[in-house]
Short mmCIF file of C-alpha atoms and ligand atoms in Angstrom, two decimals:
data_model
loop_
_atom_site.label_atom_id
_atom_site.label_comp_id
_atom_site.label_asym_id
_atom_site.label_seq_id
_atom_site.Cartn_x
_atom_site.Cartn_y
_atom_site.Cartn_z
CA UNK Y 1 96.72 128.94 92.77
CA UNK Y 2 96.43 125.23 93.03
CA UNK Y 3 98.77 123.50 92.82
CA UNK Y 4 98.47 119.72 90.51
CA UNK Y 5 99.85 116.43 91.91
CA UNK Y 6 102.33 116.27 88.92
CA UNK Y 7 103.84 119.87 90.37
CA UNK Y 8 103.66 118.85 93.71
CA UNK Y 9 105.74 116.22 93.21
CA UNK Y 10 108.43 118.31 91.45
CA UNK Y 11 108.76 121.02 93.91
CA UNK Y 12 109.48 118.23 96.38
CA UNK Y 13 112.11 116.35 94.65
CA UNK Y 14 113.58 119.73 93.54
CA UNK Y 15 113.89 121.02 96.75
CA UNK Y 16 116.11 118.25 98.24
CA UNK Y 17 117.84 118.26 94.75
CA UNK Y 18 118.51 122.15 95.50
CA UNK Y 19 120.33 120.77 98.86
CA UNK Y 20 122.56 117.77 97.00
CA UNK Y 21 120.66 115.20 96.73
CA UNK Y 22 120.36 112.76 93.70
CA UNK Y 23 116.94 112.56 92.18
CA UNK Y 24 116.55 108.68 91.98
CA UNK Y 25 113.76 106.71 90.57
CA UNK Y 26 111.37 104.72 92.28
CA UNK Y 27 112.10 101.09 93.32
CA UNK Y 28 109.38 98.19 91.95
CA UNK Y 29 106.17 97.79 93.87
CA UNK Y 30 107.31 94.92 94.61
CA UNK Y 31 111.03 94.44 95.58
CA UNK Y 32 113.14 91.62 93.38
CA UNK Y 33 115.79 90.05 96.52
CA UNK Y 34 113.72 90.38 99.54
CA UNK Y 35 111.87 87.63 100.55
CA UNK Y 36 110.65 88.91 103.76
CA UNK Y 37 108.57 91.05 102.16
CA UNK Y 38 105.57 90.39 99.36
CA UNK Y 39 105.68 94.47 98.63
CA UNK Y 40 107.16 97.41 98.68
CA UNK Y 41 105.89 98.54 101.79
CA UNK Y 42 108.02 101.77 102.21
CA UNK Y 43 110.94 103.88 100.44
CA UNK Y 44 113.54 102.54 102.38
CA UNK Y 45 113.04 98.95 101.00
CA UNK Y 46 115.53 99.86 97.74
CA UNK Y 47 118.10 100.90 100.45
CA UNK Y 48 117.80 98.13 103.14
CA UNK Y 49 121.44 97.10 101.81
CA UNK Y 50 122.41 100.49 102.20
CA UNK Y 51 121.51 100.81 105.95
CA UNK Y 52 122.36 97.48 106.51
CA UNK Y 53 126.25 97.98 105.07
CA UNK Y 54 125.93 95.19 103.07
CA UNK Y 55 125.56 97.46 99.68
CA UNK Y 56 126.55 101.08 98.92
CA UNK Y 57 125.70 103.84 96.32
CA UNK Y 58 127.65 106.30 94.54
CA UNK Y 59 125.64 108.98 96.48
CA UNK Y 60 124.58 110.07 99.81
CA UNK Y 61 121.87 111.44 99.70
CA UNK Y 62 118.46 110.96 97.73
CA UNK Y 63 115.25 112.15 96.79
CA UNK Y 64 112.56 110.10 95.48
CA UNK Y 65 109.03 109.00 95.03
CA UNK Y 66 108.35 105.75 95.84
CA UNK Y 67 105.85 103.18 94.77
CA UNK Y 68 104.46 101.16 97.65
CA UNK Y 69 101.46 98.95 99.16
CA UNK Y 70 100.61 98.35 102.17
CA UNK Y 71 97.88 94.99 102.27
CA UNK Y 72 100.40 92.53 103.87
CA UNK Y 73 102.71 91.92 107.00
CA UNK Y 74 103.82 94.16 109.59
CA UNK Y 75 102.18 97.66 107.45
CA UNK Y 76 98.94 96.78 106.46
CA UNK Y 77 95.99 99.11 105.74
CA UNK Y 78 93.90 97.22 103.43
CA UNK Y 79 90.59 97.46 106.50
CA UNK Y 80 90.70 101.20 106.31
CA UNK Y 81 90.93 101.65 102.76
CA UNK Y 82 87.51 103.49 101.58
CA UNK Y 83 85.99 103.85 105.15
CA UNK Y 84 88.33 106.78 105.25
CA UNK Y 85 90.18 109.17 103.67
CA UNK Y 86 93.53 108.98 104.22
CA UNK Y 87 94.34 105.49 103.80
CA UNK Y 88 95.63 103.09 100.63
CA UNK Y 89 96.46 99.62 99.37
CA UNK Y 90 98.55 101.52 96.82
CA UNK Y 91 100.28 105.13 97.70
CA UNK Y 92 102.98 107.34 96.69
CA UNK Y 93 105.74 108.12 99.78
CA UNK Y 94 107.60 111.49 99.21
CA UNK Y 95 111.40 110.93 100.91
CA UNK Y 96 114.60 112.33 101.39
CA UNK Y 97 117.89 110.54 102.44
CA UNK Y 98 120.85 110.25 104.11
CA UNK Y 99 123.53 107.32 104.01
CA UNK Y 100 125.62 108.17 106.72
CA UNK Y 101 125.47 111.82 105.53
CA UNK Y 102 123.01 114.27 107.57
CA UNK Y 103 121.38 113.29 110.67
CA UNK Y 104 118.67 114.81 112.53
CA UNK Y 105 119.33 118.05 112.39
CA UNK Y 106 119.16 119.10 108.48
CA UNK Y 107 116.44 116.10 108.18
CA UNK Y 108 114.06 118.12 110.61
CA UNK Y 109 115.37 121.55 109.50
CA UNK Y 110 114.31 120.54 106.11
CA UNK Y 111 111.22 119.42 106.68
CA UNK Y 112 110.05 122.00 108.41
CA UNK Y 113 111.52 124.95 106.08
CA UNK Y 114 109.43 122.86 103.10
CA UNK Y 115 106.27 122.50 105.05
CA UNK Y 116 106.17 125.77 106.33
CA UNK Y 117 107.93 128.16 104.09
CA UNK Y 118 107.58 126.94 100.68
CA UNK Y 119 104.83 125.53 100.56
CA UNK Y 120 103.12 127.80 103.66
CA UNK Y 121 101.25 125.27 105.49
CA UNK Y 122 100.25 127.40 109.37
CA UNK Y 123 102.38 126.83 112.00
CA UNK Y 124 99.57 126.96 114.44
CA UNK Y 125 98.57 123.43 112.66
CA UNK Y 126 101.40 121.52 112.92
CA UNK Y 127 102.24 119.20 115.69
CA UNK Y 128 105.76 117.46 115.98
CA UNK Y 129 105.93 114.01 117.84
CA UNK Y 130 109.35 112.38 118.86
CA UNK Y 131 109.96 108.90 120.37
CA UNK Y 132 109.51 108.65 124.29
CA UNK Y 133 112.14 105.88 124.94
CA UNK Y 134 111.51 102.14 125.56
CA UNK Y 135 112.56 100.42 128.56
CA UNK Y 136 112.74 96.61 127.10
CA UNK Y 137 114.83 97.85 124.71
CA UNK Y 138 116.97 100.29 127.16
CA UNK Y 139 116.39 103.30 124.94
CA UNK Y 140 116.12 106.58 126.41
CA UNK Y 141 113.71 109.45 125.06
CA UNK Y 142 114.74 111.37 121.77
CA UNK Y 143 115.87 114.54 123.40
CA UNK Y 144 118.02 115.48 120.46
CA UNK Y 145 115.03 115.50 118.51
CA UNK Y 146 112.60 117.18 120.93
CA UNK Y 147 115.84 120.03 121.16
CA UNK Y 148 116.04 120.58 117.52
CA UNK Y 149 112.44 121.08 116.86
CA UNK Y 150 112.87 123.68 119.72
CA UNK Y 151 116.05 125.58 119.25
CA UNK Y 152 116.38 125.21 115.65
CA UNK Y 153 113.15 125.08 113.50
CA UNK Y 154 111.58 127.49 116.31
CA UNK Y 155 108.57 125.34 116.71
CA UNK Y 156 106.33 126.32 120.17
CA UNK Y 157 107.48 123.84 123.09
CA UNK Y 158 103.62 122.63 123.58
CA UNK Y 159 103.63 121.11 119.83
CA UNK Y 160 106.67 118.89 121.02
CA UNK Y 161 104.60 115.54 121.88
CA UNK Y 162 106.45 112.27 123.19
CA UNK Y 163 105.12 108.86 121.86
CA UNK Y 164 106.12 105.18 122.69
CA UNK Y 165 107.52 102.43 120.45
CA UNK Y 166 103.90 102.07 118.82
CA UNK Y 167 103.98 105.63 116.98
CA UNK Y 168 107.74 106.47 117.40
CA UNK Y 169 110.17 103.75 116.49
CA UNK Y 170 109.81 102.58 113.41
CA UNK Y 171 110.45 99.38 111.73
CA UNK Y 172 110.50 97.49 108.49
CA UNK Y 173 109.22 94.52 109.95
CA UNK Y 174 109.90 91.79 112.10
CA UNK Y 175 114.02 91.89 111.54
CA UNK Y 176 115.95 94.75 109.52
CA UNK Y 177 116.66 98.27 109.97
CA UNK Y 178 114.74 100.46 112.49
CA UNK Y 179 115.30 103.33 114.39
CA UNK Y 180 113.03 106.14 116.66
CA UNK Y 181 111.42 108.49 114.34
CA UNK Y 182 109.81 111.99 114.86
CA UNK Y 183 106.32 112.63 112.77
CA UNK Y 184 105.14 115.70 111.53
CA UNK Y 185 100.89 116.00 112.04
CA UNK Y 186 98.54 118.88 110.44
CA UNK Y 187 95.69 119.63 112.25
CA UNK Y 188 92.99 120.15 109.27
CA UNK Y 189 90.32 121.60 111.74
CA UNK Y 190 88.27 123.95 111.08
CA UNK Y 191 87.44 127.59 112.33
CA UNK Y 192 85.59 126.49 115.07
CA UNK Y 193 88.18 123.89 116.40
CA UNK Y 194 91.00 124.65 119.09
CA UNK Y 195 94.48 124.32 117.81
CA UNK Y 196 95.66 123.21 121.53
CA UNK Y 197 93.13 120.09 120.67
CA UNK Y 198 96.45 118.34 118.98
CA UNK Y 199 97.67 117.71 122.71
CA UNK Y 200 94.62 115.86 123.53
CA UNK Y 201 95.23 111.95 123.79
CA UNK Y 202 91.19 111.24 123.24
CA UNK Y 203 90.86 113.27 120.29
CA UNK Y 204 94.00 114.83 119.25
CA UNK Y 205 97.60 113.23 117.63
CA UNK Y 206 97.33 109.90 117.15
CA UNK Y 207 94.04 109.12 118.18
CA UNK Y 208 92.35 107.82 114.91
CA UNK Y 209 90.87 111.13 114.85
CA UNK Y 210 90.46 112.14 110.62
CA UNK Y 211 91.22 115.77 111.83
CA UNK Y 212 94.82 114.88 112.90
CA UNK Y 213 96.88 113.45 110.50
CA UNK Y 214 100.31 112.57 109.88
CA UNK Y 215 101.69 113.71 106.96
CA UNK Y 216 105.23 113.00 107.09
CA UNK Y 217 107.41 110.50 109.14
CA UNK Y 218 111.03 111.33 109.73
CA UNK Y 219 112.99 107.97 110.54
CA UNK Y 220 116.48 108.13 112.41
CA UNK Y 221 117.80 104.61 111.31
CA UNK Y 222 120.52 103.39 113.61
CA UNK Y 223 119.79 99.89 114.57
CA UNK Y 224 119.10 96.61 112.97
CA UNK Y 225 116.26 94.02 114.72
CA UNK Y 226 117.73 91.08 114.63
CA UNK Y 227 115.86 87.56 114.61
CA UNK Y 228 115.16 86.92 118.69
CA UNK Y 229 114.19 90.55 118.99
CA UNK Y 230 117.42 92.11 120.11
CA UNK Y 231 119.02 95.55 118.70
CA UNK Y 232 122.10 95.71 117.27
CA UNK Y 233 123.68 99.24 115.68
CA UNK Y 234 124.34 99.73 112.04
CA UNK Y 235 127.58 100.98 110.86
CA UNK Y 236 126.42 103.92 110.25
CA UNK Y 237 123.69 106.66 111.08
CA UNK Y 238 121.47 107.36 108.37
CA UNK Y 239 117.77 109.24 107.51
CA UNK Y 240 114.81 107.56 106.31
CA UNK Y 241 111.84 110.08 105.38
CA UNK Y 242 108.50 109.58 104.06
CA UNK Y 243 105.74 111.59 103.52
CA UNK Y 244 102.43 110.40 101.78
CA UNK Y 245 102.13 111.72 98.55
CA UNK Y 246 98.12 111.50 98.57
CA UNK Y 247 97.98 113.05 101.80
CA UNK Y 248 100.22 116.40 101.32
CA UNK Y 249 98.26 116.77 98.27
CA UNK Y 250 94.79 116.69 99.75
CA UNK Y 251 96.28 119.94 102.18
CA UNK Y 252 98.05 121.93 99.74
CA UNK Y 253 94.69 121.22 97.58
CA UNK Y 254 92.40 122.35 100.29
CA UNK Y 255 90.89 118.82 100.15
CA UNK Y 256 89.55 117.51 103.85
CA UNK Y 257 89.85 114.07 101.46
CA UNK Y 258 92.87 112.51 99.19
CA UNK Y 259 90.19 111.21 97.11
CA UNK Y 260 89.23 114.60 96.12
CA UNK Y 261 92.70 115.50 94.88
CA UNK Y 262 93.47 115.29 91.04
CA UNK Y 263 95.18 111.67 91.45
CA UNK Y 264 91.75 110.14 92.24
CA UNK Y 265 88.82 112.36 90.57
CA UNK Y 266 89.61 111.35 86.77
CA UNK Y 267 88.94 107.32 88.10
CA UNK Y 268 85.86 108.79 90.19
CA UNK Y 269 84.79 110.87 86.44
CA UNK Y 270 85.00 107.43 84.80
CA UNK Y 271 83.14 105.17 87.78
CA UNK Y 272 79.97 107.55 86.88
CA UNK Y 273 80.10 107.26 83.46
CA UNK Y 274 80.36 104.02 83.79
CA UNK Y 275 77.64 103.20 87.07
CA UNK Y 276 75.54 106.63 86.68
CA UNK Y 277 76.00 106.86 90.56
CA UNK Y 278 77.50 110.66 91.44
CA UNK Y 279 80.30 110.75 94.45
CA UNK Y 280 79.65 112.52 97.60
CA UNK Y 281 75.70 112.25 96.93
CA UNK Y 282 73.84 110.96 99.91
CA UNK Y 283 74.59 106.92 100.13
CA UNK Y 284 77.45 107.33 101.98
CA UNK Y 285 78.09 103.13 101.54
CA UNK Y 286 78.42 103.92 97.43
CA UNK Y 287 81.17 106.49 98.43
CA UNK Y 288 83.08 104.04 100.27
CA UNK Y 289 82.90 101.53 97.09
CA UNK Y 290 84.03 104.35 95.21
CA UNK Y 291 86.83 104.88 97.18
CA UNK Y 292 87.59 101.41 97.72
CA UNK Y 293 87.21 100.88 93.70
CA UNK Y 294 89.37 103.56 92.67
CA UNK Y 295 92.51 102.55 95.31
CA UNK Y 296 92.14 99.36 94.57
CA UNK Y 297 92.23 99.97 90.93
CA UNK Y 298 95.51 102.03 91.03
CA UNK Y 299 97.17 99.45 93.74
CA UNK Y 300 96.76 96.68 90.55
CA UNK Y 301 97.40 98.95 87.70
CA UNK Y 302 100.62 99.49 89.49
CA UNK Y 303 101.18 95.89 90.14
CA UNK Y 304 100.75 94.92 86.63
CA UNK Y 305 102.93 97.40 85.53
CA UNK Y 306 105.38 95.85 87.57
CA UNK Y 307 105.04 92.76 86.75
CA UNK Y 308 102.81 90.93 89.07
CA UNK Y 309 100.20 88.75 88.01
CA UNK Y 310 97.54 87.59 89.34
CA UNK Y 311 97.66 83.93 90.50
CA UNK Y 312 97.01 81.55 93.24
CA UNK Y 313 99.77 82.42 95.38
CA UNK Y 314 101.66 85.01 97.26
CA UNK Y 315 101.56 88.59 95.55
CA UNK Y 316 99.71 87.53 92.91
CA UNK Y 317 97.26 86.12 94.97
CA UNK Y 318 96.91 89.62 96.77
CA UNK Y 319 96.57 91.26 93.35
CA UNK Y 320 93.33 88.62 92.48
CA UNK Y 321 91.85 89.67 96.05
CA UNK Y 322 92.29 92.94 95.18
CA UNK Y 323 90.69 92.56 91.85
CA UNK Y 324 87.70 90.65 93.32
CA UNK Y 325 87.45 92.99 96.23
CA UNK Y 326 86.94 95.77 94.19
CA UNK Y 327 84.29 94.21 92.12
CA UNK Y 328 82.40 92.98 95.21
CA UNK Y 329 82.33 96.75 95.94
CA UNK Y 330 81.59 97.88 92.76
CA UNK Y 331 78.20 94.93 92.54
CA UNK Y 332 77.53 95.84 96.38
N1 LIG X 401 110.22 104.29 106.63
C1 LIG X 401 109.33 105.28 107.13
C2 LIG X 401 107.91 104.99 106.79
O1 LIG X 401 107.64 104.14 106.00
C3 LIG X 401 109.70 106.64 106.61
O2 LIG X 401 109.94 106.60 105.24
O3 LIG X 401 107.05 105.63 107.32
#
């Protein structure tokens, strides 16, 4: 049985809520006392204070959904939007957390056990990738990480890959709270297709390659950038997870395309009504506009809803280029 986005969403948040979490709404799309950033550009922007020290909560741990775009600053996907599949201006991020509560171990134990138990996804598709250490900033390689993949979610040794800073250590932005990360990958090949291909650096994780794709970013935040570059350690150890909504959705749909999940075909249903052009006919250039059309349509619903306008300046200025961008599309 398929399942919809709507109960995707659920059995996610109720499976961290099973393991005492808080279910907590999403932050705005855009967030209200940061001005280092123009968007929401990831779930951990509601708890920067959080990670930081500088604010608490009367939980630990959280579930959520958040609201977020990605078309500015240090994340910014707006050139791949429509030419592929996987990206968006505006997307949903799945996460669980931990403020100074779990670490590594129930954060990777978790993911796996809801990956590959509850929701069944192959084990023979999945790749793991952990953070290979960084000599400017005199970090070492996540071992802990690499071990607990091993010894305690049972994954095969050969799906263990080590990536640099690039893939592996993530970051807000230029300053704030960071920390190596370990990514979970499916491998959506088909029959034909080896599944040792993953270990391949031409053509398997992390090589722009639509058949490898990361689904789900585990973050181990324990340091804070600090303006000059340098790393400094937060008070306390915390997890910062995030999986793309659209993206989980398009496997457990037995989609090779998030478009052709249940979040985007209603807005592709309307586009034809309203053009008389089909998706996935021949033109493969009116696909992309379709694609481009319906993102960028959801990125400024959501923005609107929210509260930002479109104007001359700043975010609203990014809302008007997304509003002309998609009608350039839609006339192209
Ligand atoms: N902060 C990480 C990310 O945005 C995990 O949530 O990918």
């Amino acid at each position: 049985m398929t399942r919809s986005a709507e109960e995707v969403r659920a059995e996610f948040l109720s499976f961290f809520e099973a393991r005492g979490h808080r279910v907590v709404p999403s932050g705005p799309v855009f967030p209200l006392d940061d001005p280092t950033l123009l968007f929401t550009n990831a779930g951990m922007n509601q708890f920067k204070d959080v990670f930081l020290g500088t604010g608490a909560r009367d939980y630990t741990r959280a579930v959520d959904t958040q609201k977020c775009i990605r078309v500015s600053g240090k994340h910014n996907d707006l050139e791949e939007v429509g030419v592929d599949t996987y990206h968006h201006t505006f997307f949903e991020m799945l996460g669980n957390w931990s403020f100074g509560d779990y670490f590594k171990r129930d954060a990777i134990c978790w993911a796996w056990e809801l990956l590959t138990e509850v929701w069944g996804l192959p084990k023979d598709r999945l790749w793991v990738s952990v953070f290979a250490g960084d000599d400017k900033d005199g970090l070492g390689a996540d071992e802990e990480a690499e071990r607990l993949w091993i010894d305690e979610a049972g994954i095969d040794p050969s799906r263990v890959l080590r990536f640099d800073r690039t893939d592996n250590f993530w970051e807000m932005g230029e300053t704030g709270p960071c920390g190596p990360c370990s990514e979970i990958h499916i491998d959506r090949g088909g029959p034909d297709t080896d599944p040792a291909d993953g270990a391949d650096p031409l053509i398997g994780v992390n090589a722009g390659n639509e058949r490898f794709i990361e689904l789900w970013n585990l973050v181990f935040m324990e340091f804070n950038r600090v303006e000059g570059g340098a790393l400094t350690p937060l008070p306390a150890k915390h997890v910062d997870t995030g999986m793309g909504f659209e993206r989980i959705l398009s496997v457990l749909q037995g989609k090779n395309s998030n478009y052709d999940t249940d979040l985007f075909t209603p807005v592709f249903a309307k586009l034809t009504e309203l053009t008389g052009v089909p998706y996935g006919a021949t033109d493969s250039q009116s696909d992309i506009a379709f694609r481009v059309i319906a993102d960028h349509v959801r990125a400024v619903s959501i923005s609107l809803a929210d509260g930002a306008l479109p104007s001359n300046t700043g975010r609203g200025y990014v809302v008007r280029r997304l509003i002309r961008r998609a009608a350039r599309f839609g006339k192209q």
